[in-house]
mmCIF file of C-alpha atoms in Angstrom:
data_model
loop_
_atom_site.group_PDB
_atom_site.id
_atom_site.type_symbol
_atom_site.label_atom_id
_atom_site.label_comp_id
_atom_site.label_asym_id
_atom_site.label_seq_id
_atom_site.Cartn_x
_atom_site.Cartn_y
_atom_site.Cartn_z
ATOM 1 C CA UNK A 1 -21.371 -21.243 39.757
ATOM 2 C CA UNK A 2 -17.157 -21.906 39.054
ATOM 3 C CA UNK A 3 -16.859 -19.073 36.783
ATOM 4 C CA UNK A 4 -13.304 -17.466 37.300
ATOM 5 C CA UNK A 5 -11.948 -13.892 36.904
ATOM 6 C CA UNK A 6 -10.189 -14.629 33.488
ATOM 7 C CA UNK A 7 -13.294 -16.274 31.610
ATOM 8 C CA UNK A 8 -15.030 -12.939 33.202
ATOM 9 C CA UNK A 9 -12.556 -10.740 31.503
ATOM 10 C CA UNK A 10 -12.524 -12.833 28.083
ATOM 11 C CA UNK A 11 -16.054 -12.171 27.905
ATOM 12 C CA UNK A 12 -16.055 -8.560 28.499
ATOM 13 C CA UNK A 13 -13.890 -7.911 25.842
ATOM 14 C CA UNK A 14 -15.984 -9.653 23.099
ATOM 15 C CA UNK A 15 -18.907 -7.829 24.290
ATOM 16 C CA UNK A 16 -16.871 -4.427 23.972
ATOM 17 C CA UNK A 17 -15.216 -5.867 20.628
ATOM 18 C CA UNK A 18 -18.382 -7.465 19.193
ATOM 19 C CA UNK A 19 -15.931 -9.994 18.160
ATOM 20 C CA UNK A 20 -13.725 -13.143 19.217
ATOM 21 C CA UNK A 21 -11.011 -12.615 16.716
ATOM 22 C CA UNK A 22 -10.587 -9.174 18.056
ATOM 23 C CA UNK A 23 -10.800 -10.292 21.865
ATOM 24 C CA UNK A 24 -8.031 -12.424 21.135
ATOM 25 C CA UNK A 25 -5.908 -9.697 19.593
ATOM 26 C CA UNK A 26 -6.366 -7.463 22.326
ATOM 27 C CA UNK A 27 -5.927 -10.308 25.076
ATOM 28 C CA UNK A 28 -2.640 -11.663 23.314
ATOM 29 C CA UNK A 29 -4.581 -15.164 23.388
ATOM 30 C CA UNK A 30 -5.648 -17.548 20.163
ATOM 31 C CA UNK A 31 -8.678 -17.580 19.184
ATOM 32 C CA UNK A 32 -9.799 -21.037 20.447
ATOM 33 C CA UNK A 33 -8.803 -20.415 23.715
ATOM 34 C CA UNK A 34 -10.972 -17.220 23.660
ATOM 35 C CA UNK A 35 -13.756 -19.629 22.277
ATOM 36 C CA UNK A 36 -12.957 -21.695 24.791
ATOM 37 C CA UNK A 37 -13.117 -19.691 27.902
ATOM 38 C CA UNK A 38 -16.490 -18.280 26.450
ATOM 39 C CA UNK A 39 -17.828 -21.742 25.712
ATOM 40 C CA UNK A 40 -16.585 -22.644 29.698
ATOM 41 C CA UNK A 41 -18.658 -19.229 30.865
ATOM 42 C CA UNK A 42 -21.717 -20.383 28.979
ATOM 43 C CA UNK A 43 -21.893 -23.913 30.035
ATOM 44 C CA UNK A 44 -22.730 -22.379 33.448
ATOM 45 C CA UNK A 45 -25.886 -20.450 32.721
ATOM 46 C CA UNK A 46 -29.081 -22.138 31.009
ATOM 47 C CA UNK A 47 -29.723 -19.089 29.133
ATOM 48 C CA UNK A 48 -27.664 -18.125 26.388
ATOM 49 C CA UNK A 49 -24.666 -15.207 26.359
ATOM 50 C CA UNK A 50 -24.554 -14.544 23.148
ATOM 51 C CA UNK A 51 -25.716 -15.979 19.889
ATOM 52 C CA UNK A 52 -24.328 -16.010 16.231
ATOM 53 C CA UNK A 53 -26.002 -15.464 13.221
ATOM 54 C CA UNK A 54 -23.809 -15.951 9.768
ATOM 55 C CA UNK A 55 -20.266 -15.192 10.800
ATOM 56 C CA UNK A 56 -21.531 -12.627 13.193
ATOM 57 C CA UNK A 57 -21.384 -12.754 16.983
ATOM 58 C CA UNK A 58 -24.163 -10.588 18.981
ATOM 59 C CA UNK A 59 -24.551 -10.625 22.679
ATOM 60 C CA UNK A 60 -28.170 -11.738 23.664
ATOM 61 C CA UNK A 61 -29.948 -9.179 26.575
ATOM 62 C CA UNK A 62 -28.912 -11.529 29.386
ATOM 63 C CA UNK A 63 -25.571 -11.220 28.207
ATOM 64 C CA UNK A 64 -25.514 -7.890 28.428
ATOM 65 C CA UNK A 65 -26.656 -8.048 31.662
ATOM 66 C CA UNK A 66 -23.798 -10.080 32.745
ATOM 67 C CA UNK A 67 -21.176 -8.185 30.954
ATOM 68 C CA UNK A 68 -22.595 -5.433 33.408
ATOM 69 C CA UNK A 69 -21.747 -7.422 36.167
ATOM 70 C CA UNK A 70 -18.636 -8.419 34.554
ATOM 71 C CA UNK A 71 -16.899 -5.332 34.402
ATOM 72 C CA UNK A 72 -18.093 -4.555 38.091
ATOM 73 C CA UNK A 73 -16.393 -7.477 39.436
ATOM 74 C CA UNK A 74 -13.169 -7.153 37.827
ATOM 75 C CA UNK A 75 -12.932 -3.188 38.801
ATOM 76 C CA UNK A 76 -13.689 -4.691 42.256
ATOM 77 C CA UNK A 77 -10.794 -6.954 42.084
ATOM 78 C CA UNK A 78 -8.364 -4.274 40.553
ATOM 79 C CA UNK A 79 -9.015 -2.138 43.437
ATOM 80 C CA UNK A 80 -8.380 -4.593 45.962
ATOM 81 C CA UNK A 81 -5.265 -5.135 44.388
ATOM 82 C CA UNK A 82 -4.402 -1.540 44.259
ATOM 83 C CA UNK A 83 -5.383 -1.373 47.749
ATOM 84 C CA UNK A 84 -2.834 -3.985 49.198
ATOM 85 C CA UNK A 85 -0.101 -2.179 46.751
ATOM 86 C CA UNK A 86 -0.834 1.155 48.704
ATOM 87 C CA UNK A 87 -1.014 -0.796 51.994
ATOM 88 C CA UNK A 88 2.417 -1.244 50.983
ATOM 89 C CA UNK A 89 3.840 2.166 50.118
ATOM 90 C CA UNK A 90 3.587 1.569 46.632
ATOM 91 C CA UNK A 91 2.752 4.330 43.395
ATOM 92 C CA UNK A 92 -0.636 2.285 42.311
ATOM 93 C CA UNK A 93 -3.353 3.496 39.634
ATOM 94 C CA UNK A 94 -3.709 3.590 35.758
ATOM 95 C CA UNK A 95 -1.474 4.975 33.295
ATOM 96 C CA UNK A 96 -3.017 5.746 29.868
ATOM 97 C CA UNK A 97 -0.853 6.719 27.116
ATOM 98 C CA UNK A 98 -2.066 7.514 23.344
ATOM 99 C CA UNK A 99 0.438 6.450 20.427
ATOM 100 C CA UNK A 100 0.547 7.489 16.882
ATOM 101 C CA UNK A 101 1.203 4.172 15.074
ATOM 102 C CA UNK A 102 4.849 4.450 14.158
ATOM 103 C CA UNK A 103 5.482 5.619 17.688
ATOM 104 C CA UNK A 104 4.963 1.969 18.995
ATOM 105 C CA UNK A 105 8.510 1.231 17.887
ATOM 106 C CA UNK A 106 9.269 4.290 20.283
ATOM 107 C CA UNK A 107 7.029 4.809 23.790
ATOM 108 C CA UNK A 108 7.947 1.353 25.022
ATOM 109 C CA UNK A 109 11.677 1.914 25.974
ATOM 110 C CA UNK A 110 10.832 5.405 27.488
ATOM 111 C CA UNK A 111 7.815 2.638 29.915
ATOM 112 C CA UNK A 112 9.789 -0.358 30.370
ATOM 113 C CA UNK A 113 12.366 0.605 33.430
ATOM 114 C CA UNK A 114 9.422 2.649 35.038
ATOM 115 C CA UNK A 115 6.856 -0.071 35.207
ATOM 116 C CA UNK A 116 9.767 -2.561 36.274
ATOM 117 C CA UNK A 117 9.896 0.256 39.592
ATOM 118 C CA UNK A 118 6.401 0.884 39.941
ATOM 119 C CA UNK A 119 4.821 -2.789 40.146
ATOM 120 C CA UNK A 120 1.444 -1.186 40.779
ATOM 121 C CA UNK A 121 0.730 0.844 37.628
ATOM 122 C CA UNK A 122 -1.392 -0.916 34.972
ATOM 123 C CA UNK A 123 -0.386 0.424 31.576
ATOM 124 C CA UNK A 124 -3.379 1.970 28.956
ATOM 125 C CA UNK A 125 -1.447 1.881 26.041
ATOM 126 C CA UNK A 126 -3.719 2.434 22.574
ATOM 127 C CA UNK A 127 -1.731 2.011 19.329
ATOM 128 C CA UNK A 128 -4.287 4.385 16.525
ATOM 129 C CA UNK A 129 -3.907 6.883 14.360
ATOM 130 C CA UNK A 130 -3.156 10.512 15.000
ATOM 131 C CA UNK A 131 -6.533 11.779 14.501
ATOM 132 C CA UNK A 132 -7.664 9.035 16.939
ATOM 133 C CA UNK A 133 -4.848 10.138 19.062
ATOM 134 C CA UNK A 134 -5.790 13.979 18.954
ATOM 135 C CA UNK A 135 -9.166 12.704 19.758
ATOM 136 C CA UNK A 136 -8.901 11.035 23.066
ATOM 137 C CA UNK A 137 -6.457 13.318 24.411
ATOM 138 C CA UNK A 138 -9.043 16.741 23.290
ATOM 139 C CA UNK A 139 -11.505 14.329 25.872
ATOM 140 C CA UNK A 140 -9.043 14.218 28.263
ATOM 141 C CA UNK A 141 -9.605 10.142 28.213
ATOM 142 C CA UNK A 142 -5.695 9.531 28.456
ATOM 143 C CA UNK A 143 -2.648 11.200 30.371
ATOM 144 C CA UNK A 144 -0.601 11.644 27.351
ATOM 145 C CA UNK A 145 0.147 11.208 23.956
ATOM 146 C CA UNK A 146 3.012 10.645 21.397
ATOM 147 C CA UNK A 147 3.353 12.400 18.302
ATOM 148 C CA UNK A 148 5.605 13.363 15.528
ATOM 149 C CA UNK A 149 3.125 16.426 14.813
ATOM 150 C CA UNK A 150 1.971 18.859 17.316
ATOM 151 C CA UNK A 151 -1.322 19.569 16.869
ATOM 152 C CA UNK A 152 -2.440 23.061 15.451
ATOM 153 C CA UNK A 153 -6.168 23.233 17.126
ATOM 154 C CA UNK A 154 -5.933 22.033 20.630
ATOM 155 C CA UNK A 155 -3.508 23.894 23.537
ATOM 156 C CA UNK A 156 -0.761 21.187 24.925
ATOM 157 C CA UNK A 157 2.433 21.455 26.594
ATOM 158 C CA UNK A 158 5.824 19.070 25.243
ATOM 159 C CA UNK A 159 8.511 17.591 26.250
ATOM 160 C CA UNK A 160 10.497 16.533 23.027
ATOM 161 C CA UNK A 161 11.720 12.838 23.607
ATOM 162 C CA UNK A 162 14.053 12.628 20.543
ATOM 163 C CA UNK A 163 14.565 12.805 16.825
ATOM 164 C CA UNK A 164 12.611 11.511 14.570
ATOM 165 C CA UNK A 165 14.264 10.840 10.856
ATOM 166 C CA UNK A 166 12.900 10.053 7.296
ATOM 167 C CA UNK A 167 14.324 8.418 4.799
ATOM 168 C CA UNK A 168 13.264 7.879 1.037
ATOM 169 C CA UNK A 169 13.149 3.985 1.091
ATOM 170 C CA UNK A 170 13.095 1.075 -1.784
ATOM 171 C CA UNK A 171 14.001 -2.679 -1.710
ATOM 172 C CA UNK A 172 16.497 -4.436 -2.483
ATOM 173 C CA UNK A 173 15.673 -5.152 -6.206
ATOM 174 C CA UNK A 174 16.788 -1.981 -7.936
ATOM 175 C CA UNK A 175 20.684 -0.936 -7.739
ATOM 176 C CA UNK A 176 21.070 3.040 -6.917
ATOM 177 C CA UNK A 177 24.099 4.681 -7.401
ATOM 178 C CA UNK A 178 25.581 6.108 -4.464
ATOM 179 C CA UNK A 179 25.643 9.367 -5.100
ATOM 180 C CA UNK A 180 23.623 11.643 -3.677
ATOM 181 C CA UNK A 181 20.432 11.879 -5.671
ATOM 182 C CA UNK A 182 18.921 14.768 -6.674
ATOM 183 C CA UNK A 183 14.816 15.732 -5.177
ATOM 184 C CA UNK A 184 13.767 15.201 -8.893
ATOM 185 C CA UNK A 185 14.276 11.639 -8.246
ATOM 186 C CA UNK A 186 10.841 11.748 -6.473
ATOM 187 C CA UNK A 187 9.041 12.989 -9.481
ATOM 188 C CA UNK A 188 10.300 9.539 -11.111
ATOM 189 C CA UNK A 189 9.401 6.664 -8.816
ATOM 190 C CA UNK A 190 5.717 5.551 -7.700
ATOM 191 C CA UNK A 191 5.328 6.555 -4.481
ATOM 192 C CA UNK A 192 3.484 4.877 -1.276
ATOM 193 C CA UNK A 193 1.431 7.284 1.002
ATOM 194 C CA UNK A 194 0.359 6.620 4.605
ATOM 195 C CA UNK A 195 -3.436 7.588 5.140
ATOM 196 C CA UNK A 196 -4.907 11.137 5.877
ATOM 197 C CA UNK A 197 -4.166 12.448 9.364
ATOM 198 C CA UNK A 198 -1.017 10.672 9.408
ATOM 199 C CA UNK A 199 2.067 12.336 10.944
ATOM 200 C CA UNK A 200 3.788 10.590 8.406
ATOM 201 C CA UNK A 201 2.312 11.772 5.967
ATOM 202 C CA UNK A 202 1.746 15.043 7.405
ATOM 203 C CA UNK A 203 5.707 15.649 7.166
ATOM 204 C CA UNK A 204 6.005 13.854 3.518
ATOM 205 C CA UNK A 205 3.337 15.910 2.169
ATOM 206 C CA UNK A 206 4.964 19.160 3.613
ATOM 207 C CA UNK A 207 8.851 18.405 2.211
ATOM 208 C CA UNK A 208 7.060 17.694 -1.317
ATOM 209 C CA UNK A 209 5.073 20.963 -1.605
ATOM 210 C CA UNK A 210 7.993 22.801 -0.158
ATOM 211 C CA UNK A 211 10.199 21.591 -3.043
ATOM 212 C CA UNK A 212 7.358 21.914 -6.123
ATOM 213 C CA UNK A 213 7.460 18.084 -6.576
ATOM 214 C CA UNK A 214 5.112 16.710 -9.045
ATOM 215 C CA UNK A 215 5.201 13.311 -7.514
ATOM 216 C CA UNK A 216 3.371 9.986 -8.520
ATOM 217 C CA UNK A 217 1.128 8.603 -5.954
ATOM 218 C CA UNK A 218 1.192 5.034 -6.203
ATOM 219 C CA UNK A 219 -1.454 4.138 -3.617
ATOM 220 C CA UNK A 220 -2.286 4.792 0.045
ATOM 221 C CA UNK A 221 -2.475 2.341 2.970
ATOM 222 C CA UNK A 222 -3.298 2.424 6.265
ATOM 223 C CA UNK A 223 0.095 1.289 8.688
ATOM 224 C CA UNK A 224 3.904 2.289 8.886
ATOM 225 C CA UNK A 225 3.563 -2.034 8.896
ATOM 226 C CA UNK A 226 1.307 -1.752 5.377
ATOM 227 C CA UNK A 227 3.496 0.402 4.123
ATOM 228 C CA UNK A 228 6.417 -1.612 4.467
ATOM 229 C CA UNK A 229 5.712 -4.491 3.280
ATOM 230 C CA UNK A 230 4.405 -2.906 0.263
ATOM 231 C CA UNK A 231 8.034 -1.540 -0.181
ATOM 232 C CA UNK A 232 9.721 -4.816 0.307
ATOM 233 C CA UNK A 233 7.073 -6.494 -2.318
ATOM 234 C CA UNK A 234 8.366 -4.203 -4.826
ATOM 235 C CA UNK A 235 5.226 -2.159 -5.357
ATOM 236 C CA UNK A 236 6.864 1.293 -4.741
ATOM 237 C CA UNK A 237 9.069 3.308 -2.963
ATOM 238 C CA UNK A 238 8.368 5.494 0.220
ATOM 239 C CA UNK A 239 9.366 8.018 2.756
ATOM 240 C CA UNK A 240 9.673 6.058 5.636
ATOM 241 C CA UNK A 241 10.719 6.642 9.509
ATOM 242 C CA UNK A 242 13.986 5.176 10.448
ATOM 243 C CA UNK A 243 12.588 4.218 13.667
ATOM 244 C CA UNK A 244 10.397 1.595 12.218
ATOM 245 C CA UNK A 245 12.669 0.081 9.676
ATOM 246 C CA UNK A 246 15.829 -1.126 11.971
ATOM 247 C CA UNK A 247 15.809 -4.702 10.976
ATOM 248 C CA UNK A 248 14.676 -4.441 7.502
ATOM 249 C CA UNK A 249 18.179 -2.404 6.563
ATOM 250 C CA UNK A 250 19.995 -4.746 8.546
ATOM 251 C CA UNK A 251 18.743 -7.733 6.453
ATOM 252 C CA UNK A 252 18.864 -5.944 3.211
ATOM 253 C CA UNK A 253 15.215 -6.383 2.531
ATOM 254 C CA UNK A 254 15.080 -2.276 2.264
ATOM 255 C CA UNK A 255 17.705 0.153 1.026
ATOM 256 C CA UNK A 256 17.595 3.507 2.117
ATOM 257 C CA UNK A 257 18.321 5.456 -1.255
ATOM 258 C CA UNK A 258 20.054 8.802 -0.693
ATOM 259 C CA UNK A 259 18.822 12.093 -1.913
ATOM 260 C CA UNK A 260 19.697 15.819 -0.704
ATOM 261 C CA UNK A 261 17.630 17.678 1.645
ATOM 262 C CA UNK A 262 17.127 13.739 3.447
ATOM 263 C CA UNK A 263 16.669 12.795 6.217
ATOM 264 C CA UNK A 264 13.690 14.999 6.852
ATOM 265 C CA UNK A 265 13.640 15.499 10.674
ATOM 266 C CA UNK A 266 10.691 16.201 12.910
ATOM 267 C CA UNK A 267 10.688 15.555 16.714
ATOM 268 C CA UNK A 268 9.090 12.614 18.955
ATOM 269 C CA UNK A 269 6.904 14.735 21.419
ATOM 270 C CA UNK A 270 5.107 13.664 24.627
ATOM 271 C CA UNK A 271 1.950 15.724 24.642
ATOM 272 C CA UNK A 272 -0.594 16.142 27.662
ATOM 273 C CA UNK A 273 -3.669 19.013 27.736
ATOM 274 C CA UNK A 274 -2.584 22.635 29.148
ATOM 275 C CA UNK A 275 -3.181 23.335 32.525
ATOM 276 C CA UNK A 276 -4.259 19.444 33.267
ATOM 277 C CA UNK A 277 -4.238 18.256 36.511
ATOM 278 C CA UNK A 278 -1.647 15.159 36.906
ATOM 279 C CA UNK A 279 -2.385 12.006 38.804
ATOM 280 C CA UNK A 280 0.438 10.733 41.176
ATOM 281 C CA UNK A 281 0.680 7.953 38.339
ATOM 282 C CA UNK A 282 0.997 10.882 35.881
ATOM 283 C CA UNK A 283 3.338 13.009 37.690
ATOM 284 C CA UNK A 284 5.754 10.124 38.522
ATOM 285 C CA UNK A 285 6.178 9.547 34.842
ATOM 286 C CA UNK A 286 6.751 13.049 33.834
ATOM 287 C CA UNK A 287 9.231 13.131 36.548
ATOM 288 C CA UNK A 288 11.040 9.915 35.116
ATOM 289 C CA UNK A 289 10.809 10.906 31.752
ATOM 290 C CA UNK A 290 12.718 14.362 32.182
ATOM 291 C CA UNK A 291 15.097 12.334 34.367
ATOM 292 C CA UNK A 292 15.909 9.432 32.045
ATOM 293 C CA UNK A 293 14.966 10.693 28.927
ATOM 294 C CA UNK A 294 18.980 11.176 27.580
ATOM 295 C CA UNK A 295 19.604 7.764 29.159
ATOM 296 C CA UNK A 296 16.863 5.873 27.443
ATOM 297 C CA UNK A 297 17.513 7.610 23.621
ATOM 298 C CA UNK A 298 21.240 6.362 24.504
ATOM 299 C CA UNK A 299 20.599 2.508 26.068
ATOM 300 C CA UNK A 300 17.937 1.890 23.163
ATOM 301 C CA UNK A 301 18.352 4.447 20.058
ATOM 302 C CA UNK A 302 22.131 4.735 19.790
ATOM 303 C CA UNK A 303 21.751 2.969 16.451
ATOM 304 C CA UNK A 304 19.732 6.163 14.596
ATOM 305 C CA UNK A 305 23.427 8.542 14.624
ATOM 306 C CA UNK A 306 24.473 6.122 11.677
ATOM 307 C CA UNK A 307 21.869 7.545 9.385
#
């Protein structure tokens, strides 16, 4: 047997994603190499991993049975490794982290400089929705989460990491005058909605039934990404985070259009269960956080005091 760690880990993650395009997305690799690597696995065993039946892939008993082993091996080898690190002196052990989707264009600059000092960590960072969010943290699966929208049915403590604004957004086709536009202007343009359970739309939905706005709901999608590009196609307008949406003003492809009572603010907040009990991982990172936190909004985030 020459079967190596990586082709191991490739083919645990199409037995937990039931899928080889999705392996490949979550292992940052193409898909032929993640065919490849499973096509190098199989070649090793007489008895098949997995077999495929119209464009579906299923994992056959005895590959089950080896993705079992699988995932013992490689915990094996990440405790070895986190074993030297302590031998060391080093912080070592998992940090998982919940995001709301729009708050990927946030958490990362608030990781970077602490995983650059803390070689040991291995980062869990899951990029959902806010429900899905709520969810893991209510099962106490992660160490924290990032929202723009406390949540109303589950006890947390906060630290606020920084602003968060909204902007009514359009593209570049139509001409707006510069004036300050008026709220009614909502009641006149198609607008594009996020999905329920969205912070997003959480805070849209809340500024439009505080103001008595009949508006017109264009259509819903699923991504602050979606949602986007659906704006810079032309097929609506939006209230958008200025987070997300840096490089798309720069390059004119979306115009921020300006109307009173805008930007509607909310705040970034790190979230973790009441009372939980903290890791060393977990603790370490609080610490930073509350320590770097002004430093990081001003390195990365100068940018939002223009709007």
């Amino acid at each position: 047997m020459n079967y190596t760690l990586h082709q191991l880990q490739v083919f645990l993650k199409i037995t937990q994603t039931q899928s080889i395009t999705k392996a490949a997305e979550e292992l940052h690799l193409t898909q032929p190499a993640v065919s490849i690597q499973l096509r190098n696995l199989q070649d090793q065993f007489e008895i098949p991993l997995t077999e495929v039946i119209g464009r579906r892939i299923f994992i056959t008993d005895f590959g089950k049975e080896i993705a079992v082993a699988a995932e013992r091996i490689l915990n094996e080898v990440h405790a070895i490794n986190y074993k030297t690190l302590a031998y060391k002196g080093q912080l070592i052990g998992r940090l998982k982290i919940t995001v709301v989707s729009t708050g990927k264009y946030v958490m990362p600059y608030f990781l970077s400089d602490f995983l650059k000092q803390h070689r040991g960590i291995e980062l869990v960072l899951d990029v959902t929705n806010k429900a899905m969010v709520i969810e893991s943290l209510e099962k106490n699966e992660v160490d924290f989460s990032l929202v723009s929208v406390l949540p109303e049915n589950l006890q947390v403590d906060n630290i606020e990491l920084m602003e968060n604004k909204l902007h009514l957004v359009g593209n570049k086709e139509q001409e707006f005058k510069r004036q300050l536009h008026e709220k009614s202007i909502l009641e006149t343009i198609p607008l594009i909605y996020r999905e329920p359970g969205s912070g997003t739309r959480h805070i849209m939905e809340k500024f439009i039934k505080q103001n008595n706005l009949p508006v017109i709901k264009k259509m819903e999608l699923t991504s602050n990404e979606a949602v986007k590009q659906a704006v810079i196609a032309g097929l609506g307008y939006s209230i958008m985070p200025l987070i997300g949406i840096k490089n798309e003003l720069s390059n004119g492809d979306l115009q921020i259009i300006p109307v009173k009572g805008f930007p509607i603010k909310s705040n970034w907040n790190l979230i973790w269960l009441k009372n939980k009990s903290f890791s060393p991982v977990a603790s370490s990172f609080l610490d930073y956080i509350q320590k770097e936190k002004s430093r990081t909004i001003q390195e990365w985030f100068g940018w939002l005091e223009q709007f």
